[in-house]
Tab-separated table of C-alpha atoms in Angstrom:
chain	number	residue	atom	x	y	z
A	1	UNK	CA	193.087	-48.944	-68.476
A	2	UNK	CA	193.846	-52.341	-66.953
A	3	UNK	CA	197.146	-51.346	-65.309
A	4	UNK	CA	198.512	-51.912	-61.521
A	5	UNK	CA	198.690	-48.748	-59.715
A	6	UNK	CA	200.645	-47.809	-56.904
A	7	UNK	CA	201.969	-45.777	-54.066
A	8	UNK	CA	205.028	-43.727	-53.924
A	9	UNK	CA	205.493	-42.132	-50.331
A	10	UNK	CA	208.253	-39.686	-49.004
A	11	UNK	CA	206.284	-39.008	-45.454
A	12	UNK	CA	205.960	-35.689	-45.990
A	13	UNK	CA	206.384	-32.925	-42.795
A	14	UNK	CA	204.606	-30.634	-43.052
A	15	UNK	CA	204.382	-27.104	-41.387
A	16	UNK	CA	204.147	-27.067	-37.825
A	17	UNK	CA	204.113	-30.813	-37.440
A	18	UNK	CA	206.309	-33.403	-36.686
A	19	UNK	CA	208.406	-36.299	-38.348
A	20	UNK	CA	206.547	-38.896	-35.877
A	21	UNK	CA	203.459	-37.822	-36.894
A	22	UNK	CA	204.717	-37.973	-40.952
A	23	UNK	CA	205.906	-41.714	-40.304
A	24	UNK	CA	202.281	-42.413	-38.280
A	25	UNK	CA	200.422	-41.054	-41.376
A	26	UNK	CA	202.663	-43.286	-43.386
A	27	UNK	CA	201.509	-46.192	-41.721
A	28	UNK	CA	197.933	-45.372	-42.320
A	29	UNK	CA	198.465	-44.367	-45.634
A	30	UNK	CA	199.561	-47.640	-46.645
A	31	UNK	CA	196.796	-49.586	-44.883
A	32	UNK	CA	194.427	-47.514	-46.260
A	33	UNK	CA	195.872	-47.917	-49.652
A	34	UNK	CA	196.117	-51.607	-49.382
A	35	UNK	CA	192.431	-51.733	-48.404
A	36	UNK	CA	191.463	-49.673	-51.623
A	37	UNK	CA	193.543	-52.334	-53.691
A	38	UNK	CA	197.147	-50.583	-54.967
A	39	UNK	CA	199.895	-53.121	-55.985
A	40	UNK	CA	203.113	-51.735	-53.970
A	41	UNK	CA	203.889	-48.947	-51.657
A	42	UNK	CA	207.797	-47.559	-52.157
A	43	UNK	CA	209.232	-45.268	-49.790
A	44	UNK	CA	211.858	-42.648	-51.402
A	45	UNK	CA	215.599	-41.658	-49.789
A	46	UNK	CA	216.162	-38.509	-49.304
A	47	UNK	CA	218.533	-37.106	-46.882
A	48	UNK	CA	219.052	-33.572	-44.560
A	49	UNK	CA	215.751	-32.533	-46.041
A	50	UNK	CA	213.010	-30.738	-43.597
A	51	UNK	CA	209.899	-31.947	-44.978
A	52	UNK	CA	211.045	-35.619	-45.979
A	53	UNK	CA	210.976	-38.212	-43.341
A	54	UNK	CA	211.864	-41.633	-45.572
A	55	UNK	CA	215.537	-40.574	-45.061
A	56	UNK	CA	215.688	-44.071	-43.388
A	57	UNK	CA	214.272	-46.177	-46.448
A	58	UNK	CA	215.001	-49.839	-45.152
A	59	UNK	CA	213.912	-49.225	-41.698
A	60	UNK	CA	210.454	-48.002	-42.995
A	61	UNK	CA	209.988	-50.187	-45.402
A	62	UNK	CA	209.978	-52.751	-42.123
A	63	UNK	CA	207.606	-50.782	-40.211
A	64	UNK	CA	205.076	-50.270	-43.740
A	65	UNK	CA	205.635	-54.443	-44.529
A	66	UNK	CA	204.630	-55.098	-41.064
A	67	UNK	CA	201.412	-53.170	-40.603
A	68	UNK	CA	200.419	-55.080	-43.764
A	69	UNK	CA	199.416	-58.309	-44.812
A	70	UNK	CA	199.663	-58.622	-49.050
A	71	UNK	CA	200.962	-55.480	-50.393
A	72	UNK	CA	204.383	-55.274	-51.804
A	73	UNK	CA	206.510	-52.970	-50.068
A	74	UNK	CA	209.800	-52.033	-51.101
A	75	UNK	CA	212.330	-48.523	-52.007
A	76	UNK	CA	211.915	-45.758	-54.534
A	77	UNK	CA	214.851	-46.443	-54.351
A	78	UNK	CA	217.602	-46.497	-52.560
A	79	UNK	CA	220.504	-44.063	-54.197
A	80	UNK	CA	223.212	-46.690	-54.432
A	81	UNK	CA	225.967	-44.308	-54.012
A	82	UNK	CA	225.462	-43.624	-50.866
A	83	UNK	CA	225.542	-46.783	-49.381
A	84	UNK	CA	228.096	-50.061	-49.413
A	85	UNK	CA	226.533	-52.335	-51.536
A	86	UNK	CA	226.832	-55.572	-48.858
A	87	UNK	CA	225.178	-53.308	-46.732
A	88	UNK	CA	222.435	-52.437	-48.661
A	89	UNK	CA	221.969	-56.727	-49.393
A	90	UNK	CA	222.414	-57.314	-45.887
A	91	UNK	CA	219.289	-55.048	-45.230
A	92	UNK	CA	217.041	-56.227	-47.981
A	93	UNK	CA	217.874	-60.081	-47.334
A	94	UNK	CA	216.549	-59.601	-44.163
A	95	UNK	CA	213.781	-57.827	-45.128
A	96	UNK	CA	212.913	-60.575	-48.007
A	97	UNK	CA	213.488	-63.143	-45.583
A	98	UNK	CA	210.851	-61.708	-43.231
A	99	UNK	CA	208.363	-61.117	-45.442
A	100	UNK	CA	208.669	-63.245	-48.672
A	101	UNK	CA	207.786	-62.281	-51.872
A	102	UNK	CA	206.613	-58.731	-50.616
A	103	UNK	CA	209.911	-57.075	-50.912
A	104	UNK	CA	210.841	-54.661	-53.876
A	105	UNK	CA	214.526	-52.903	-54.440
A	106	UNK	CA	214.134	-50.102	-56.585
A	107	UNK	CA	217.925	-48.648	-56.960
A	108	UNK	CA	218.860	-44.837	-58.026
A	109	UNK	CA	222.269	-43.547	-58.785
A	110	UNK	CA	222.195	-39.879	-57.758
A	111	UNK	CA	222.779	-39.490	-54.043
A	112	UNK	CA	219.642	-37.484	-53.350
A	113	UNK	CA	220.749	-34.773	-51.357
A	114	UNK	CA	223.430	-32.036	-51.618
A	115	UNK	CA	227.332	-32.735	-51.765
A	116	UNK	CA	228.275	-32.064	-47.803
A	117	UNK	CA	225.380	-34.641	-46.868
A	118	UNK	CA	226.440	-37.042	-49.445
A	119	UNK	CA	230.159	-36.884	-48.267
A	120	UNK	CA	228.858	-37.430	-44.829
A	121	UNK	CA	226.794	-40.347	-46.112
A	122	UNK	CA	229.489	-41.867	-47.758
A	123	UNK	CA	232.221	-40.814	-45.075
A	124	UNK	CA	234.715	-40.006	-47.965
A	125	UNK	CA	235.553	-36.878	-49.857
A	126	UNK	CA	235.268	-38.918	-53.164
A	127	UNK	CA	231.890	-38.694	-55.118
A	128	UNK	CA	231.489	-41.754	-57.234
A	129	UNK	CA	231.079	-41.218	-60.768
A	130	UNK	CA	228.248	-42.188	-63.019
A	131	UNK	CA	230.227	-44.725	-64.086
A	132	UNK	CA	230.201	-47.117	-60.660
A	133	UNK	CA	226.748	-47.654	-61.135
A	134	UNK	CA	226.437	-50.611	-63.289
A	135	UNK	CA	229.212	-52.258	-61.229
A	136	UNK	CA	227.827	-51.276	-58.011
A	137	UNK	CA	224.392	-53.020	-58.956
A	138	UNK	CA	225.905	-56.161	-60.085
A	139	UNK	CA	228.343	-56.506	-57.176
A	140	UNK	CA	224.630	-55.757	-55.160
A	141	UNK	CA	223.504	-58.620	-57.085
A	142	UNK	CA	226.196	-60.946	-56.357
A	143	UNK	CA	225.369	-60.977	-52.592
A	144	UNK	CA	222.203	-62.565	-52.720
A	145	UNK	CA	223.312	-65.610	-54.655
A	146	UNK	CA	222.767	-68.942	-53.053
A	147	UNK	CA	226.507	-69.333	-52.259
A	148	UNK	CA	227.082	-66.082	-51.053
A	149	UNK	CA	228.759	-65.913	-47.541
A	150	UNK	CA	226.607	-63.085	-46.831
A	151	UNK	CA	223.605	-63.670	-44.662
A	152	UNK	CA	221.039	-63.244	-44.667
A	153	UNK	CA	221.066	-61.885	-48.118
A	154	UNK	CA	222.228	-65.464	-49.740
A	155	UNK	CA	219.158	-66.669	-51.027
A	156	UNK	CA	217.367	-63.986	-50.251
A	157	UNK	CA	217.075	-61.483	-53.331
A	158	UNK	CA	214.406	-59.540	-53.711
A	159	UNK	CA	213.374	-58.188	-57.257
A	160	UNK	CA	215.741	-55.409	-58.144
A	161	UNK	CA	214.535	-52.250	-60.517
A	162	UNK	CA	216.412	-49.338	-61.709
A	163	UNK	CA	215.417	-46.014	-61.357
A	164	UNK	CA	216.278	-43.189	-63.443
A	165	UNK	CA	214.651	-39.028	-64.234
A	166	UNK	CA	217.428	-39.822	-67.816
A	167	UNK	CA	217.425	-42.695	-69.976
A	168	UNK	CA	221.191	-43.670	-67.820
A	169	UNK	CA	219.549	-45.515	-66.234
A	170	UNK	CA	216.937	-46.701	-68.908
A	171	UNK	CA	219.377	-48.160	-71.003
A	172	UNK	CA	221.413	-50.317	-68.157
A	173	UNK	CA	217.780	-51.523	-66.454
A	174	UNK	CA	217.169	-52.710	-70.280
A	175	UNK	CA	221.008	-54.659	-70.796
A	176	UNK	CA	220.801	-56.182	-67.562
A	177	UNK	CA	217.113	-57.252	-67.599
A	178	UNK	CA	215.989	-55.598	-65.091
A	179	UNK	CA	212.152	-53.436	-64.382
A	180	UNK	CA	212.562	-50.255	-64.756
A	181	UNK	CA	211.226	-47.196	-63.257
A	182	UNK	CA	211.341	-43.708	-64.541
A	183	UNK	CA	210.395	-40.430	-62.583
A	184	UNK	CA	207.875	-38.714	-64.470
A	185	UNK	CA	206.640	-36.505	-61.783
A	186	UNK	CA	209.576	-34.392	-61.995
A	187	UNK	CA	211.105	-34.857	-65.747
A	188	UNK	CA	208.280	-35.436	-67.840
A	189	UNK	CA	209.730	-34.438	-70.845
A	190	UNK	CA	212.274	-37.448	-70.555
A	191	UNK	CA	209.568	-40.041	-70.197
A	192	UNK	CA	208.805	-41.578	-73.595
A	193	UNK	CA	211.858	-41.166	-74.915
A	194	UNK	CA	213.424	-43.122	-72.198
A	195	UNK	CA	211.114	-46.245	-71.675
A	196	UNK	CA	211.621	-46.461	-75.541
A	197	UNK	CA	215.633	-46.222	-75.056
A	198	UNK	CA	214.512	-49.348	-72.430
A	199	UNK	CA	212.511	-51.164	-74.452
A	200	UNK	CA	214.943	-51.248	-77.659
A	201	UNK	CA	218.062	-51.821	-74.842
A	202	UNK	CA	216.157	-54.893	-73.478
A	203	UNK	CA	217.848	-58.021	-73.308
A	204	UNK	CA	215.992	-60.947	-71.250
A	205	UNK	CA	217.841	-61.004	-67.689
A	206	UNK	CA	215.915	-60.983	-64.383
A	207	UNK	CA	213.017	-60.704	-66.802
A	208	UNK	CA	211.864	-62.099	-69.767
A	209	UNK	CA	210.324	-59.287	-71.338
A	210	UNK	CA	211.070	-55.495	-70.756
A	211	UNK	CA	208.118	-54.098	-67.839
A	212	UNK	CA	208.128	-50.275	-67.150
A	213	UNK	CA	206.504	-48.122	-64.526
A	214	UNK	CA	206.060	-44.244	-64.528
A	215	UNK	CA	205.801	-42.503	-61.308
A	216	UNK	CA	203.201	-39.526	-61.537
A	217	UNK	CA	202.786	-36.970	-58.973
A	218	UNK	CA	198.168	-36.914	-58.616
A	219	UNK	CA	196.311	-34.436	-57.064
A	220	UNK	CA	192.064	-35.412	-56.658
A	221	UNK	CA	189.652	-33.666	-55.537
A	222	UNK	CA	185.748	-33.807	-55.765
A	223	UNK	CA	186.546	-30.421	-58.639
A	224	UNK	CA	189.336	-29.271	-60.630
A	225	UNK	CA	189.165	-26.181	-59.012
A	226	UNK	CA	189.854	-27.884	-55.456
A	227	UNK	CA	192.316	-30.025	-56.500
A	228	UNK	CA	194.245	-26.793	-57.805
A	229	UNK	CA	194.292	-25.632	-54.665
A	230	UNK	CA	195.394	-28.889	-52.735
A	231	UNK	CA	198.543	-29.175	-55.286
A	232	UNK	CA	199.869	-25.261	-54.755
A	233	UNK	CA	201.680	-26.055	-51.269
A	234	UNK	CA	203.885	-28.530	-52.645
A	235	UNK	CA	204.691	-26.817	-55.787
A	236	UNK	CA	206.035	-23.666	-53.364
A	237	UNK	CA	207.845	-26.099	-51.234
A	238	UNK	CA	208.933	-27.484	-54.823
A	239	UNK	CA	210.277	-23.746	-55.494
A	240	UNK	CA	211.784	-23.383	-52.052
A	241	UNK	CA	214.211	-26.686	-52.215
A	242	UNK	CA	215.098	-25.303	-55.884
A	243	UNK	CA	215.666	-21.638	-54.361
A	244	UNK	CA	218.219	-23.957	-51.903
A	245	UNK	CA	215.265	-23.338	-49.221
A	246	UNK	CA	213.469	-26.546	-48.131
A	247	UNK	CA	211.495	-27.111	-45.450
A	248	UNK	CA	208.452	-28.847	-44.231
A	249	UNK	CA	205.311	-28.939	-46.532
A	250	UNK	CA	203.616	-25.249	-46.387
A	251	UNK	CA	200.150	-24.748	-45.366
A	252	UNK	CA	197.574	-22.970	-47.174
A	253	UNK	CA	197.759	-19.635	-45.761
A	254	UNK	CA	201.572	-19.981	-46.258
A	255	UNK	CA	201.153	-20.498	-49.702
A	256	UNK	CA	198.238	-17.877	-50.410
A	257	UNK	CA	200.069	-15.183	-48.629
A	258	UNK	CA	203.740	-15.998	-50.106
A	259	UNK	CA	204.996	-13.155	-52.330
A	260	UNK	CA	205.875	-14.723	-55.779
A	261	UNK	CA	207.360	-13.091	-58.467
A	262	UNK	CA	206.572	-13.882	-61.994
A	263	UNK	CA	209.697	-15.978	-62.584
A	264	UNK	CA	208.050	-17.991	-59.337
A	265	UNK	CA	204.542	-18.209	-61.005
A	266	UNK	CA	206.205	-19.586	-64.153
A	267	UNK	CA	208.207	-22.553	-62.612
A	268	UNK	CA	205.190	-23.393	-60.387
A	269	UNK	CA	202.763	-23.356	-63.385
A	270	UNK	CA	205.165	-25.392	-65.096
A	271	UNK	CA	205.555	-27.663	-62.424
A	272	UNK	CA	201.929	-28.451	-61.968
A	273	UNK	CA	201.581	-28.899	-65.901
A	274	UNK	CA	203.378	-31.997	-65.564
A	275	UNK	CA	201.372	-33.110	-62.794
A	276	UNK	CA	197.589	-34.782	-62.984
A	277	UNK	CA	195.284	-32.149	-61.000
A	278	UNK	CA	191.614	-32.433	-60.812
A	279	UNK	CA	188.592	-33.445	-60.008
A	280	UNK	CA	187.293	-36.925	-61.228
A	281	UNK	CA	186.465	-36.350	-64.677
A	282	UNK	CA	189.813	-34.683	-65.201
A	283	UNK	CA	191.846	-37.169	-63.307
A	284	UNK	CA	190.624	-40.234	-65.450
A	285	UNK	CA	191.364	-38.440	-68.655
A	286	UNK	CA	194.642	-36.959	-68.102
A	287	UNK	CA	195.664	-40.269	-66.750
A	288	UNK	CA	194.235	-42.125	-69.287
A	289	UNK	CA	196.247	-40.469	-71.841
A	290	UNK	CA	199.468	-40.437	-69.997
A	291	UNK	CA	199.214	-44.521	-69.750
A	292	UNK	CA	198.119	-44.407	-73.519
A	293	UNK	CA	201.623	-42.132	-74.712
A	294	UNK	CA	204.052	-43.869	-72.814
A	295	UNK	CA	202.543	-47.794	-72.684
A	296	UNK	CA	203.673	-47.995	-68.893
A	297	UNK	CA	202.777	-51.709	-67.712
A	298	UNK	CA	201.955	-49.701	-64.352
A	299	UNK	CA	201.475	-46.086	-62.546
A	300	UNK	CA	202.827	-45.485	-59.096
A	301	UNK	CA	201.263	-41.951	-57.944
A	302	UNK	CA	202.600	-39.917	-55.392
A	303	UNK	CA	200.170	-37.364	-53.733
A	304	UNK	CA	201.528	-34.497	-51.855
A	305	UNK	CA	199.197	-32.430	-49.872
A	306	UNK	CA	199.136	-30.593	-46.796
A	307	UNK	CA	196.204	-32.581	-45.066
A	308	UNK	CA	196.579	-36.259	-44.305
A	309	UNK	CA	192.736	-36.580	-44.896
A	310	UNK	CA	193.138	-34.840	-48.731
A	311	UNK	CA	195.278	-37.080	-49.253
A	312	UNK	CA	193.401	-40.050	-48.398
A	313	UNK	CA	190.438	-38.911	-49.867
A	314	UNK	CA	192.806	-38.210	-53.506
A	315	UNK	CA	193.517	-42.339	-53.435
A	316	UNK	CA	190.141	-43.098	-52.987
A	317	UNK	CA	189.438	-41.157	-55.944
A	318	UNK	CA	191.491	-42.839	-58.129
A	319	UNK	CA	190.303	-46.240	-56.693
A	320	UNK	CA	186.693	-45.307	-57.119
A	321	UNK	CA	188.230	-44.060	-61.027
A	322	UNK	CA	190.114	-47.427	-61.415
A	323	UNK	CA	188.427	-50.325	-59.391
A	324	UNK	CA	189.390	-53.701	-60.458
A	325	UNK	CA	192.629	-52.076	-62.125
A	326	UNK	CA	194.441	-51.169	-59.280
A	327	UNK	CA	195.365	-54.655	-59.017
A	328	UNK	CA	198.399	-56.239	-60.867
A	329	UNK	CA	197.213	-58.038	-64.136
């Protein structure tokens, strides 16, 4: 399959850690995962959440550009609504203009986090409605042109993708001409029909044709049956923020000893169905199919685990898997 991977990364806390040490596993993450070859590495907002670190998207993204040389870097994404669009140009001009032609912005229109934390984000009682977004982007857009008065964003645009779990999204990414990328890992039963609702909304814009990425949530091991067990903390930490319980990543014993109930065991078993866990052999053909069904022009995988050394180990799977794909076409 000769398709660009990449790296989706929300530092992860886990239990009895700290955020420092999430953001210094970040950093080597990304190194690591430049060394082994992946495209891009896209940090995810999320706000007033225990076990998510990336809360600060821009700010990282400055931190992961700098301790590399080559890889893009860039957000996945940064929820629109929550910010003033200038502001959000003001921070990705600079970012473009320090590192140029490494920058990606990768926009969402959900705020990410529950209502109290997205008034306080937004300092208004207001929400925005869905139907902001498209003027919100272009008014994003507008900033970066080469006689905009706002610096250092004039002339400084990186390229700009849409985001979406819906096929909202899909559909604008595809009238404006944007890339677009939709969130497999957690609605997978929305992803085909909405990189099709893209491709027949396309309309040559930023791009010339219509290019799609899916981002799918990997677990490797050496065996399927280790791999299992790697993926079960984050699906209970999964079933905790739905329960309106997050926290930091569990550990093992957290998640061996927790006391499910069989409405628990269901939504975890459904959540890892959507999910590629295994070893090797069950990786590559799980994947394979996936980029057969939905003819994504690229994969970015996120990999939750509890152990920053599984989780190395699970990229270097797929890069032993993939080799010479990992890198764009």
């Amino acid at each position: 399959m000769s398709v660009p991977f990449s790296v989706l990364d929300l530092a992860p806390v886990v239990s009895g850690s700290t955020s420092g040490q999430a953001l210094r596993n970040t950093l080597d993450l990304a190194r690591h995962t430049e060394r082994l070859g992946f495209h891009r590495y896209w940090l995810a907002e999320h706000h007033a959440m225990p076990g998510i670190a990336s809360s600060a998207t821009a700010v990282l993204i400055g931190q992961v550009a700098a301790a590399t040389s080559a890889m893009r870097v860039g957000s996945g994404g940064v929820m629109l609504p929550n910010h003033a669009p200038m502001v959000v140009a003001e921070q990705f001009g600079t970012l473009e203009a320090l590192y140029p032609g490494r920058i990606d912005l990768g926009l969402g229109r959900a705020p990410g986090t529950d209502q109290a934390t997205a008034r306080a984000l937004r300092r208004s009682p207001d929400a925005l409605s869905v139907d902001d977004f498209p003027e919100q982007v272009i008014e994003l857009r507008s900033y970066f042109g080469a006689d905009s008065a706002v610096t250092p964003a004039a002339g400084n645009e990186p390229p700009v993708w849409l985001l979406g779990s819906s096929g909202y999204s899909a559909r604008l990414a595809g009238l404006l001409g944007l890339p677009f990328a939709f969130a497999h890992h957690f609605s997978a039963a929305n992803t085909v029909p909405a990189l099709k609702l893209y491709r027949d909304s396309f309309r040559p814009g930023a791009l010339d044709e219509p290019y799609s990425m899916i981002g799918v949530s990997v677990t490797a091991a050496e065996s399927d049956e280790r791999a299992r067990e790697l993926a079960r903390p984050q699906a209970l930490g999964f079933l905790r923020l739905r329960q309106g319980r997050p926290g930091p990543l569990p550990t093992p014993e957290e998640t061996a000893s927790y006391p499910y109930t069989p409405l628990d065991r269901q939504m975890i078993d459904s959540r890892l169905a959507d999910q590629v866990v295994g070893g090797p052999e069950t990786v590559r053909k799980e994947m394979d199919a996936l980029i057969e069904r939905t003819a994504a022009d690229e994969v970015m995988v996120v990999t939750q685990v509890f152990d920053h050394g599984d989780r190395l180990r699970s990229y270097d799977i797929l890069a032993d898997l993939y080799g010479a794909s990992l890198e764009p076409r």
